[in-house]
Amino acid sequence: MVASTSASLRIDSRKFPGYELPAPGAPGHRDGARVGLEKPLPEKVGIEASAQLRGKMATAGGGCVADPGSRSLLRLLSFCVLLAGLCEGNSVERKIYIPLNKTAPCVRLLNATHQIGCQSSITGDTGVIHVVEKEEDLQWVLTGGPNPPYVVLLEGALFTRDVMEKLKGRSGRIAGLAVSLAKPSPASGFSPSVQCPNDGFGIYSNSYGSQFAHCRAFQWNKCYRDHNLSPNGSAPAFPLCAMQLFSHMHAVVSTVTCMRRSLIQSSFSISPEIVCDPLSDYNVWSLLKPINTSGTLEPDDRVVVAATRLDSRSFFWNVAPGAESAVASFVTQLAAAEALQKAPDAATLPRNVMFVFFQGETFDYIGSSRMVYDMENGKFPVQLENIDSFVELGQVALRNSLELWMHTDPMSQKNETVLNQVEALLSTLEQSGAGVPTVVLRRLNQSQPLPPSSLQRFLRARNVSGVVLADHSDSFHNLYYQSIYDTAENINVTYPAGQSPEEDLNFVTDTAKALAGVATVLARALYRLAGGASFNDTIQADPHTVTRLLYGFLVRANNSWFQSILRPDLRSYLGDGPLQHYIAVSSPTNATYVVQYALANLTGKVIDLTREQCQDPSQVPTENKDLYEYTWVQGPLNANETDRLPRCVRSTARLARALSPAFELKQWGSTEYSTWTESRWKDIRARIFLIASKELEFITLIVGFGILVFSLIVTYCINAKADVLFITPREPGSVSY
Amino acid sequence: MTAAVFFGCAFIAFGPALALYIFTIVTEPLRIIFLIIGAFFWLVSLLFSSLIWFTTATLIGNKDEPREKYLLIFGVLISVLIQEMFRFAYYKLLKKASEGLKTINPYEKAPSMRLLAYVSGLGFGIMSGVFSFVNTLSDSLGPGTVGIHGDPPQFFLYSAFMTLVITLLHVFWGIVFFDGCEKKKWYTLLVVLLSHLLVSALTLISPHYGLNLVLAYIIMVLMGVWAFFVSGGSCRSLKLCLLCQDKDFLLFNQRAR
């Protein structure tokens, strides 16, 4: 049979994306993909698939490893059902395997010196499923069970360091690990982060013991209960339910190694096999008053910076609900931006205000370190000298008794000038907070360092006077920091049952009201810091905006408001579940786009241009592309709900590249900048099936050999005696007795 | 399931065919050629029957369960008919070709019709076995076995044995068929056709693999016996052969001439 595969291995031809901003109208570089997650993910392989999907795999035509060649030819001719039931191509495969769709794999991330994450062998790892619901069940897997290797199915609450330490190192008996989400979230908290996240440089952890892990509950239930459970703790009988996990990662050791290998490949190979990609995306930023972005500001122009982070992460790839770690903060800042823009004298304030949303802060401050680097090298319109003060929003959704803590850096305040500036900053904040009864601003008693925040990167470069607003005074209130359980429930965003999605969208939750209070304080403080005085008390953040944003980011992205603010070609980026906030390697991600367009909608203006003018405003004399960003958005549905009313939105919301300077400078072992990369892979999936006992397989083989040998012997004998056995009728004078 | 099952089933299904090929076909190039032509004729018959099945499926249009099943049964029956037609066509071709063969090779004895019957039957059988089983065989290499949806777990073994029986049946049908054509005994053709239809129809009762297989093997044994007698065997020659008295028989035969 000719060995050609129909779904052949696709060669990756994706080039490294450039460092420039994406052109308006171009969605950035995306390839096809195939993961059954709610967030569409770009694929690493160049050839096919829709522009929506993203991921890093090339599927190799079904589950079978060997001899796929015959299958494609056979498919062509297999309309014939000659011997029904024996000639049915991949319907035999359907009788054997059940692919698991709703899973999230754990992938390998690398930094300058270490790797974290999970890995499988290249042919996948297979093991008999065993469910571990309490710690005692581990004994079966580790020592008692007679049919190793096992794939351990952990209940979510057991996915802890102690259990993993016990499983670590028993790779002979354990083929893999799958975790089912604990519902409700574990009460004692769950966070895969270390004690001190982003500690100066890095979340150092050794490569985690297990082979790899998937999460979420799936159809193992029936298969397991039917075949793997046996009474009285005796060994269950074959055939047993087993699972096979594929997540072979290409990158190893560290970023230095994998980037070096990728570089060698791309220099010398015709079809280079890149093994890892840097984590990168875009920061979103906007200004209260527009400036000419083709140049830089004068040193006299002062800017107040309001910053927050956009991203989060979890143990599993592309699952990063980040409700308290990121979403609440940036939603608050979006509401503050809207409120400030509505101030009547916003255009005439002495100092400008820049709202910036940093991407990649989870991974050693990718976005903020890049912005500082760009500012130092004049590649960003605002320079470090222009920064007057810096207000950052940390985690703000879990406030105890209305308290919002103001964290400052004690080290830089040793300088007298900075001390005074920070003092002024704090008093401005307190004055702004005085008018908002739902927020009580508190200073810290003792001198305490800053929590993990983007301000730290700015302070590394220059002594700016800055403050971080957070709901915690010392340790986090977030029990699920950067984990899969940091969802809407974690910040009490719940909706009454029985409502339609539209009603949920517009339902103002208590959390939304609380965050609106924080946004009001922030907006008023920024107004004062920017030099405004008269309209302080009229600035008010809208809880309605806050709740719509929270609903869209945490519950259901595909709602009417999000649909109306996006460009028409980005429509399908909104899934039916929440958006995920992992930075990933293809950019811009869905969440980044949605934040940019939400910012544009909330702070920009609808202007009367046609579509062509909007996409190229250089022809229009009154509009200036350097000052503003023009986008053609879908708009709301018309009255009959059949069509949309698109419009042109003019705003200052832009994207700025967030790729760690370490990759610009090719310093892959840098200790100064983030060096996080994500490994590439070809195939990530899981499937369950039954396996037969080794005895049965052996018997089959023996029977086969036996039949072969027997038929050889018989044929030889018959052949040797053929002239005796088969008398030809024409032979003259046959036997005559 | 794994490599063990792969090789086991492969040997079960193709072992006898391989043995026959090694010991009887490989020695003579002309036989190889006729084998391949036979296999090709079977392939063409498959092509035609699949075309018919496909056009019927397209014409019928919608795909609900009972219709799929009837379409399948129809496809199977048509395919059997067409295979036998092509067997007849091959017979006619060989008849015409035997004249031509004599001119090509005047010094060597042309293969007899009985031999050609056997070779053509083997060609049909090998190709049919390969086509029906190779797909299943490739799926048996993976780690899983059939059964998660409730199908019987001995699926691969059943398929292998079924393939074996079909291959051997084609050999026997070939021998009987050609003999019937030679001696103008048309009822032989009918019997071959009917038994082929029966075996194929039996495979449609797919969940009951055991019954299926046992009946198929019974038919194979019966056809085998018939083919043995048709090709010149007799009880006496068999007895002589088994009791190793053939040496005496030959000497006796020669003396008698």
PDB file of N, CA and C in Angstrom, chain A residues 64 66 71 74 79-82 84-86 89 92-97 244 689-692 697 700-701 704-705 708 711-712 715 719 721 724-729 731 737, chain B residues 1-2 4-5 8 11-12 15-16 19 23 42 46 53 72 76 79 83 114 132 135-136 138-139 141-145 147 149 155 159 162 204 228 231-233 236-237 246 257:
ATOM      1  N   CYS A  64      -4.308   6.174  15.488  1.00  0.00           N
ATOM      2  CA  CYS A  64      -3.421   5.046  15.271  1.00  0.00           C
ATOM      3  C   CYS A  64      -2.038   5.513  14.901  1.00  0.00           C
ATOM      4  N   ALA A  66       0.625   3.610  13.697  1.00  0.00           N
ATOM      5  CA  ALA A  66       1.319   3.024  12.546  1.00  0.00           C
ATOM      6  C   ALA A  66       0.408   2.792  11.380  1.00  0.00           C
ATOM      7  N   ARG A  71      -4.932   3.483   5.059  1.00  0.00           N
ATOM      8  CA  ARG A  71      -6.284   3.930   5.373  1.00  0.00           C
ATOM      9  C   ARG A  71      -6.809   4.915   4.355  1.00  0.00           C
ATOM     10  N   LEU A  74      -7.823   3.098   1.287  1.00  0.00           N
ATOM     11  CA  LEU A  74      -8.994   2.281   1.553  1.00  0.00           C
ATOM     12  C   LEU A  74     -10.233   3.136   1.673  1.00  0.00           C
ATOM     13  N   PHE A  79     -16.363   2.614  -0.235  1.00  0.00           N
ATOM     14  CA  PHE A  79     -17.807   2.712  -0.358  1.00  0.00           C
ATOM     15  C   PHE A  79     -18.390   1.329  -0.399  1.00  0.00           C
ATOM     16  N   CYS A  80     -17.588   0.472  -0.891  1.00  0.00           N
ATOM     17  CA  CYS A  80     -18.053  -0.906  -0.999  1.00  0.00           C
ATOM     18  C   CYS A  80     -18.170  -1.513   0.371  1.00  0.00           C
ATOM     19  N   VAL A  81     -19.225  -2.118   0.627  1.00  0.00           N
ATOM     20  CA  VAL A  81     -19.314  -2.827   1.894  1.00  0.00           C
ATOM     21  C   VAL A  81     -19.435  -4.281   1.541  1.00  0.00           C
ATOM     22  N   LEU A  82     -18.306  -4.824   1.207  1.00  0.00           N
ATOM     23  CA  LEU A  82     -18.335  -6.176   0.709  1.00  0.00           C
ATOM     24  C   LEU A  82     -18.667  -7.156   1.804  1.00  0.00           C
ATOM     25  N   ALA A  84     -19.730  -6.823   5.247  1.00  0.00           N
ATOM     26  CA  ALA A  84     -20.176  -5.823   6.209  1.00  0.00           C
ATOM     27  C   ALA A  84     -19.611  -6.098   7.577  1.00  0.00           C
ATOM     28  N   GLY A  85     -19.160  -5.086   8.196  1.00  0.00           N
ATOM     29  CA  GLY A  85     -18.626  -5.234   9.538  1.00  0.00           C
ATOM     30  C   GLY A  85     -17.146  -5.494   9.549  1.00  0.00           C
ATOM     31  N   LEU A  86     -16.570  -5.849   8.403  1.00  0.00           N
ATOM     32  CA  LEU A  86     -15.144  -6.101   8.425  1.00  0.00           C
ATOM     33  C   LEU A  86     -14.375  -5.058   7.647  1.00  0.00           C
ATOM     34  N   GLY A  89     -13.232   0.834   7.787  1.00  0.00           N
ATOM     35  CA  GLY A  89     -12.331   1.957   7.996  1.00  0.00           C
ATOM     36  C   GLY A  89     -12.361   2.485   9.401  1.00  0.00           C
ATOM     37  N   VAL A  92     -14.101   1.237  12.782  1.00  0.00           N
ATOM     38  CA  VAL A  92     -13.524   0.326  13.769  1.00  0.00           C
ATOM     39  C   VAL A  92     -12.867   1.157  14.861  1.00  0.00           C
ATOM     40  N   GLU A  93     -12.225   2.237  14.436  1.00  0.00           N
ATOM     41  CA  GLU A  93     -11.618   3.106  15.437  1.00  0.00           C
ATOM     42  C   GLU A  93     -12.672   3.678  16.367  1.00  0.00           C
ATOM     43  N   ARG A  94     -13.834   3.971  15.835  1.00  0.00           N
ATOM     44  CA  ARG A  94     -14.897   4.488  16.684  1.00  0.00           C
ATOM     45  C   ARG A  94     -15.408   3.438  17.656  1.00  0.00           C
ATOM     46  N   LYS A  95     -15.251   2.180  17.306  1.00  0.00           N
ATOM     47  CA  LYS A  95     -15.666   1.145  18.254  1.00  0.00           C
ATOM     48  C   LYS A  95     -14.684   1.017  19.406  1.00  0.00           C
ATOM     49  N   ILE A  96     -13.475   1.526  19.185  1.00  0.00           N
ATOM     50  CA  ILE A  96     -12.443   1.286  20.185  1.00  0.00           C
ATOM     51  C   ILE A  96     -12.248   2.490  21.114  1.00  0.00           C
ATOM     52  N   TYR A  97     -12.155   3.690  20.534  1.00  0.00           N
ATOM     53  CA  TYR A  97     -11.736   4.844  21.326  1.00  0.00           C
ATOM     54  C   TYR A  97     -12.862   5.837  21.530  1.00  0.00           C
ATOM     55  N   GLN A 244      -5.389   7.174  27.524  1.00  0.00           N
ATOM     56  CA  GLN A 244      -4.107   7.501  26.914  1.00  0.00           C
ATOM     57  C   GLN A 244      -4.016   9.011  26.778  1.00  0.00           C
ATOM     58  N   PHE A 689     -10.442   3.996  26.458  1.00  0.00           N
ATOM     59  CA  PHE A 689     -10.759   2.776  25.717  1.00  0.00           C
ATOM     60  C   PHE A 689     -10.594   1.612  26.675  1.00  0.00           C
ATOM     61  N   LEU A 690     -10.896   0.416  26.172  1.00  0.00           N
ATOM     62  CA  LEU A 690     -10.675  -0.775  26.983  1.00  0.00           C
ATOM     63  C   LEU A 690      -9.368  -1.417  26.561  1.00  0.00           C
ATOM     64  N   ILE A 691      -8.668  -1.991  27.528  1.00  0.00           N
ATOM     65  CA  ILE A 691      -7.492  -2.771  27.152  1.00  0.00           C
ATOM     66  C   ILE A 691      -7.703  -4.210  27.578  1.00  0.00           C
ATOM     67  N   ALA A 692      -7.137  -5.110  26.788  1.00  0.00           N
ATOM     68  CA  ALA A 692      -7.284  -6.529  27.079  1.00  0.00           C
ATOM     69  C   ALA A 692      -6.082  -7.004  27.874  1.00  0.00           C
ATOM     70  N   GLU A 697      -3.635 -11.347  24.608  1.00  0.00           N
ATOM     71  CA  GLU A 697      -2.845 -10.919  23.462  1.00  0.00           C
ATOM     72  C   GLU A 697      -1.818 -11.982  23.094  1.00  0.00           C
ATOM     73  N   THR A 700      -3.414 -14.799  21.330  1.00  0.00           N
ATOM     74  CA  THR A 700      -3.693 -14.466  19.933  1.00  0.00           C
ATOM     75  C   THR A 700      -2.450 -14.642  19.087  1.00  0.00           C
ATOM     76  N   LEU A 701      -1.343 -14.172  19.610  1.00  0.00           N
ATOM     77  CA  LEU A 701      -0.104 -14.281  18.851  1.00  0.00           C
ATOM     78  C   LEU A 701       0.276 -15.732  18.631  1.00  0.00           C
ATOM     79  N   GLY A 704      -1.889 -17.309  16.098  1.00  0.00           N
ATOM     80  CA  GLY A 704      -1.496 -16.870  14.765  1.00  0.00           C
ATOM     81  C   GLY A 704      -0.294 -17.634  14.247  1.00  0.00           C
ATOM     82  N   PHE A 705       0.721 -17.719  15.098  1.00  0.00           N
ATOM     83  CA  PHE A 705       1.909 -18.462  14.685  1.00  0.00           C
ATOM     84  C   PHE A 705       1.569 -19.896  14.360  1.00  0.00           C
ATOM     85  N   LEU A 708      -0.094 -20.226  11.077  1.00  0.00           N
ATOM     86  CA  LEU A 708       0.860 -19.999   9.993  1.00  0.00           C
ATOM     87  C   LEU A 708       1.715 -21.241   9.769  1.00  0.00           C
ATOM     88  N   SER A 711      -0.301 -24.139   8.372  1.00  0.00           N
ATOM     89  CA  SER A 711      -0.651 -24.031   6.960  1.00  0.00           C
ATOM     90  C   SER A 711       0.572 -24.192   6.088  1.00  0.00           C
ATOM     91  N   LEU A 712       1.732 -23.751   6.575  1.00  0.00           N
ATOM     92  CA  LEU A 712       2.943 -23.958   5.799  1.00  0.00           C
ATOM     93  C   LEU A 712       3.211 -25.454   5.637  1.00  0.00           C
ATOM     94  N   THR A 715       0.539 -27.126   3.386  1.00  0.00           N
ATOM     95  CA  THR A 715       0.690 -26.762   1.975  1.00  0.00           C
ATOM     96  C   THR A 715       1.893 -27.465   1.368  1.00  0.00           C
ATOM     97  N   ASN A 719       1.574 -29.985  -1.698  1.00  0.00           N
ATOM     98  CA  ASN A 719       2.289 -29.633  -2.907  1.00  0.00           C
ATOM     99  C   ASN A 719       3.220 -30.759  -3.330  1.00  0.00           C
ATOM    100  N   LYS A 721       2.868 -33.843  -2.721  1.00  0.00           N
ATOM    101  CA  LYS A 721       2.152 -35.026  -3.172  1.00  0.00           C
ATOM    102  C   LYS A 721       1.089 -34.699  -4.187  1.00  0.00           C
ATOM    103  N   VAL A 724       0.109 -37.031  -6.893  1.00  0.00           N
ATOM    104  CA  VAL A 724      -0.613 -38.235  -6.441  1.00  0.00           C
ATOM    105  C   VAL A 724      -2.051 -37.907  -6.114  1.00  0.00           C
ATOM    106  N   LEU A 725      -2.209 -36.808  -5.435  1.00  0.00           N
ATOM    107  CA  LEU A 725      -3.548 -36.471  -4.959  1.00  0.00           C
ATOM    108  C   LEU A 725      -4.483 -36.121  -6.106  1.00  0.00           C
ATOM    109  N   PHE A 726      -3.944 -35.309  -7.021  1.00  0.00           N
ATOM    110  CA  PHE A 726      -4.855 -34.797  -8.054  1.00  0.00           C
ATOM    111  C   PHE A 726      -4.508 -35.456  -9.377  1.00  0.00           C
ATOM    112  N   ILE A 727      -5.302 -36.398  -9.750  1.00  0.00           N
ATOM    113  CA  ILE A 727      -5.015 -37.114 -10.977  1.00  0.00           C
ATOM    114  C   ILE A 727      -5.624 -36.348 -12.126  1.00  0.00           C
ATOM    115  N   THR A 728      -4.774 -35.997 -13.094  1.00  0.00           N
ATOM    116  CA  THR A 728      -5.320 -35.259 -14.234  1.00  0.00           C
ATOM    117  C   THR A 728      -6.093 -36.244 -15.114  1.00  0.00           C
ATOM    118  N   PRO A 729      -7.229 -35.866 -15.599  1.00  0.00           N
ATOM    119  CA  PRO A 729      -8.081 -36.801 -16.339  1.00  0.00           C
ATOM    120  C   PRO A 729      -7.496 -37.207 -17.693  1.00  0.00           C
ATOM    121  N   GLU A 731      -4.421 -37.939 -18.430  1.00  0.00           N
ATOM    122  CA  GLU A 731      -3.240 -38.799 -18.392  1.00  0.00           C
ATOM    123  C   GLU A 731      -3.567 -40.152 -19.055  1.00  0.00           C
ATOM    124  N   TYR A 737      -5.763 -51.972 -13.359  1.00  0.00           N
ATOM    125  CA  TYR A 737      -5.416 -53.104 -12.505  1.00  0.00           C
ATOM    126  C   TYR A 737      -5.629 -54.372 -13.284  1.00  0.00           C
TER     127      TYR A 737
ATOM    128  N   MET B   1      -4.918  -3.566  19.384  1.00  0.00           N
ATOM    129  CA  MET B   1      -4.618  -3.767  20.781  1.00  0.00           C
ATOM    130  C   MET B   1      -3.135  -3.570  21.054  1.00  0.00           C
ATOM    131  N   THR B   2      -2.351  -4.229  20.366  1.00  0.00           N
ATOM    132  CA  THR B   2      -0.909  -4.022  20.479  1.00  0.00           C
ATOM    133  C   THR B   2      -0.262  -4.818  19.364  1.00  0.00           C
ATOM    134  N   ALA B   4       1.275  -7.571  19.515  1.00  0.00           N
ATOM    135  CA  ALA B   4       1.018  -9.013  19.617  1.00  0.00           C
ATOM    136  C   ALA B   4      -0.273  -9.368  18.901  1.00  0.00           C
ATOM    137  N   VAL B   5      -1.291  -8.582  19.161  1.00  0.00           N
ATOM    138  CA  VAL B   5      -2.570  -8.859  18.511  1.00  0.00           C
ATOM    139  C   VAL B   5      -2.468  -8.595  17.017  1.00  0.00           C
ATOM    140  N   GLY B   8      -0.601 -11.511  15.542  1.00  0.00           N
ATOM    141  CA  GLY B   8      -1.406 -12.722  15.674  1.00  0.00           C
ATOM    142  C   GLY B   8      -2.533 -12.745  14.660  1.00  0.00           C
ATOM    143  N   PHE B  11      -1.302 -13.096  11.046  1.00  0.00           N
ATOM    144  CA  PHE B  11      -0.923 -14.461  10.694  1.00  0.00           C
ATOM    145  C   PHE B  11      -2.146 -15.341  10.534  1.00  0.00           C
ATOM    146  N   ILE B  12      -3.134 -15.129  11.391  1.00  0.00           N
ATOM    147  CA  ILE B  12      -4.346 -15.936  11.270  1.00  0.00           C
ATOM    148  C   ILE B  12      -5.006 -15.689   9.930  1.00  0.00           C
ATOM    149  N   GLY B  15      -2.022 -16.163   6.928  1.00  0.00           N
ATOM    150  CA  GLY B  15      -1.069 -17.271   6.993  1.00  0.00           C
ATOM    151  C   GLY B  15      -1.269 -18.311   5.908  1.00  0.00           C
ATOM    152  N   PRO B  16      -2.453 -18.913   5.819  1.00  0.00           N
ATOM    153  CA  PRO B  16      -2.654 -19.923   4.776  1.00  0.00           C
ATOM    154  C   PRO B  16      -2.459 -19.375   3.365  1.00  0.00           C
ATOM    155  N   ALA B  19       1.131 -19.178   2.791  1.00  0.00           N
ATOM    156  CA  ALA B  19       1.707 -20.499   2.583  1.00  0.00           C
ATOM    157  C   ALA B  19       1.426 -20.986   1.173  1.00  0.00           C
ATOM    158  N   PHE B  23       4.448 -21.708  -1.634  1.00  0.00           N
ATOM    159  CA  PHE B  23       4.783 -23.038  -2.141  1.00  0.00           C
ATOM    160  C   PHE B  23       4.263 -23.321  -3.535  1.00  0.00           C
ATOM    161  N   TRP B  42     -10.701  -8.854  -9.326  1.00  0.00           N
ATOM    162  CA  TRP B  42     -11.514  -8.682  -8.136  1.00  0.00           C
ATOM    163  C   TRP B  42     -11.617  -7.215  -7.764  1.00  0.00           C
ATOM    164  N   LEU B  46     -14.894  -4.838  -7.383  1.00  0.00           N
ATOM    165  CA  LEU B  46     -15.162  -4.014  -6.217  1.00  0.00           C
ATOM    166  C   LEU B  46     -15.470  -2.590  -6.643  1.00  0.00           C
ATOM    167  N   TRP B  53     -23.239   1.162  -5.633  1.00  0.00           N
ATOM    168  CA  TRP B  53     -23.694   1.467  -4.267  1.00  0.00           C
ATOM    169  C   TRP B  53     -23.714   2.956  -4.032  1.00  0.00           C
ATOM    170  N   LEU B  72     -27.065  -1.089   2.727  1.00  0.00           N
ATOM    171  CA  LEU B  72     -25.938  -1.968   2.968  1.00  0.00           C
ATOM    172  C   LEU B  72     -26.197  -3.364   2.426  1.00  0.00           C
ATOM    173  N   VAL B  76     -24.194  -5.264  -0.518  1.00  0.00           N
ATOM    174  CA  VAL B  76     -23.526  -6.553  -0.379  1.00  0.00           C
ATOM    175  C   VAL B  76     -23.965  -7.520  -1.482  1.00  0.00           C
ATOM    176  N   SER B  79     -22.649  -6.606  -4.812  1.00  0.00           N
ATOM    177  CA  SER B  79     -21.217  -6.852  -4.889  1.00  0.00           C
ATOM    178  C   SER B  79     -20.934  -8.331  -5.153  1.00  0.00           C
ATOM    179  N   GLN B  83     -18.959  -9.783  -8.351  1.00  0.00           N
ATOM    180  CA  GLN B  83     -17.735 -10.579  -8.220  1.00  0.00           C
ATOM    181  C   GLN B  83     -17.834 -11.864  -9.027  1.00  0.00           C
ATOM    182  N   ARG B 114      -7.301 -26.225 -14.759  1.00  0.00           N
ATOM    183  CA  ARG B 114      -7.514 -26.471 -13.326  1.00  0.00           C
ATOM    184  C   ARG B 114      -6.554 -25.638 -12.492  1.00  0.00           C
ATOM    185  N   SER B 132     -10.518  -6.487   3.026  1.00  0.00           N
ATOM    186  CA  SER B 132     -11.483  -6.478   4.115  1.00  0.00           C
ATOM    187  C   SER B 132     -10.800  -6.367   5.463  1.00  0.00           C
ATOM    188  N   ASN B 135      -7.617  -2.628   7.141  1.00  0.00           N
ATOM    189  CA  ASN B 135      -8.043  -1.471   7.921  1.00  0.00           C
ATOM    190  C   ASN B 135      -8.209  -1.819   9.393  1.00  0.00           C
ATOM    191  N   THR B 136      -8.912  -2.926   9.614  1.00  0.00           N
ATOM    192  CA  THR B 136      -9.128  -3.375  10.983  1.00  0.00           C
ATOM    193  C   THR B 136      -7.784  -3.700  11.630  1.00  0.00           C
ATOM    194  N   SER B 138      -4.925  -2.369  11.057  1.00  0.00           N
ATOM    195  CA  SER B 138      -4.164  -1.184  11.448  1.00  0.00           C
ATOM    196  C   SER B 138      -4.727  -0.587  12.726  1.00  0.00           C
ATOM    197  N   ASP B 139      -6.010  -0.719  12.934  1.00  0.00           N
ATOM    198  CA  ASP B 139      -6.566  -0.224  14.191  1.00  0.00           C
ATOM    199  C   ASP B 139      -6.183  -1.111  15.361  1.00  0.00           C
ATOM    200  N   LEU B 141      -3.354  -2.094  16.051  1.00  0.00           N
ATOM    201  CA  LEU B 141      -2.030  -1.740  16.564  1.00  0.00           C
ATOM    202  C   LEU B 141      -2.090  -0.776  17.733  1.00  0.00           C
ATOM    203  N   GLY B 142      -3.143   0.000  17.851  1.00  0.00           N
ATOM    204  CA  GLY B 142      -3.233   0.958  18.943  1.00  0.00           C
ATOM    205  C   GLY B 142      -3.407   0.253  20.269  1.00  0.00           C
ATOM    206  N   PRO B 143      -3.374   0.985  21.350  1.00  0.00           N
ATOM    207  CA  PRO B 143      -3.416   0.353  22.662  1.00  0.00           C
ATOM    208  C   PRO B 143      -4.787  -0.186  23.065  1.00  0.00           C
ATOM    209  N   GLY B 144      -5.842   0.210  22.388  1.00  0.00           N
ATOM    210  CA  GLY B 144      -7.171  -0.149  22.860  1.00  0.00           C
ATOM    211  C   GLY B 144      -7.752  -1.344  22.136  1.00  0.00           C
ATOM    212  N   THR B 145      -8.751  -1.965  22.755  1.00  0.00           N
ATOM    213  CA  THR B 145      -9.452  -3.051  22.107  1.00  0.00           C
ATOM    214  C   THR B 145     -10.919  -2.693  21.995  1.00  0.00           C
ATOM    215  N   GLY B 147     -14.773  -2.642  22.460  1.00  0.00           N
ATOM    216  CA  GLY B 147     -15.645  -3.042  23.567  1.00  0.00           C
ATOM    217  C   GLY B 147     -16.215  -1.917  24.392  1.00  0.00           C
ATOM    218  N   HIS B 149     -18.121   0.453  23.682  1.00  0.00           N
ATOM    219  CA  HIS B 149     -19.526   0.740  23.444  1.00  0.00           C
ATOM    220  C   HIS B 149     -20.366  -0.515  23.545  1.00  0.00           C
ATOM    221  N   PHE B 155     -13.434  -8.953  18.745  1.00  0.00           N
ATOM    222  CA  PHE B 155     -13.717  -8.465  17.394  1.00  0.00           C
ATOM    223  C   PHE B 155     -12.578  -8.769  16.432  1.00  0.00           C
ATOM    224  N   SER B 159     -12.708 -11.151  13.138  1.00  0.00           N
ATOM    225  CA  SER B 159     -12.433 -10.622  11.796  1.00  0.00           C
ATOM    226  C   SER B 159     -11.335 -11.411  11.126  1.00  0.00           C
ATOM    227  N   MET B 162     -12.639 -14.748   9.988  1.00  0.00           N
ATOM    228  CA  MET B 162     -13.564 -14.556   8.877  1.00  0.00           C
ATOM    229  C   MET B 162     -12.796 -14.303   7.592  1.00  0.00           C
ATOM    230  N   LEU B 204     -23.797 -10.190   7.748  1.00  0.00           N
ATOM    231  CA  LEU B 204     -24.617  -9.042   8.115  1.00  0.00           C
ATOM    232  C   LEU B 204     -25.258  -9.199   9.487  1.00  0.00           C
ATOM    233  N   PHE B 228     -11.922 -30.547  -4.010  1.00  0.00           N
ATOM    234  CA  PHE B 228     -10.955 -31.650  -4.036  1.00  0.00           C
ATOM    235  C   PHE B 228     -11.359 -32.707  -5.053  1.00  0.00           C
ATOM    236  N   SER B 231     -11.075 -31.430  -8.669  1.00  0.00           N
ATOM    237  CA  SER B 231      -9.737 -31.273  -9.245  1.00  0.00           C
ATOM    238  C   SER B 231      -9.003 -32.592  -9.352  1.00  0.00           C
ATOM    239  N   GLY B 232      -9.700 -33.634  -9.254  1.00  0.00           N
ATOM    240  CA  GLY B 232      -9.072 -34.908  -9.568  1.00  0.00           C
ATOM    241  C   GLY B 232      -8.701 -35.756  -8.372  1.00  0.00           C
ATOM    242  N   GLY B 233      -9.040 -35.267  -7.226  1.00  0.00           N
ATOM    243  CA  GLY B 233      -8.725 -36.102  -6.082  1.00  0.00           C
ATOM    244  C   GLY B 233      -9.768 -37.198  -5.932  1.00  0.00           C
ATOM    245  N   ARG B 236      -9.489 -42.689  -2.788  1.00  0.00           N
ATOM    246  CA  ARG B 236      -8.385 -43.645  -2.845  1.00  0.00           C
ATOM    247  C   ARG B 236      -7.046 -42.930  -2.828  1.00  0.00           C
ATOM    248  N   SER B 237      -6.921 -41.896  -3.643  1.00  0.00           N
ATOM    249  CA  SER B 237      -5.638 -41.195  -3.683  1.00  0.00           C
ATOM    250  C   SER B 237      -5.342 -40.559  -2.343  1.00  0.00           C
ATOM    251  N   ASP B 246       2.151 -44.029  -1.415  1.00  0.00           N
ATOM    252  CA  ASP B 246       2.158 -43.466  -2.766  1.00  0.00           C
ATOM    253  C   ASP B 246       3.339 -43.963  -3.579  1.00  0.00           C
ATOM    254  N   ARG B 257       2.381 -49.006 -17.387  1.00  0.00           N
ATOM    255  CA  ARG B 257       2.407 -48.416 -18.743  1.00  0.00           C
ATOM    256  C   ARG B 257       3.234 -49.264 -19.619  1.00  0.00           C
TER     257      ARG B 257
END
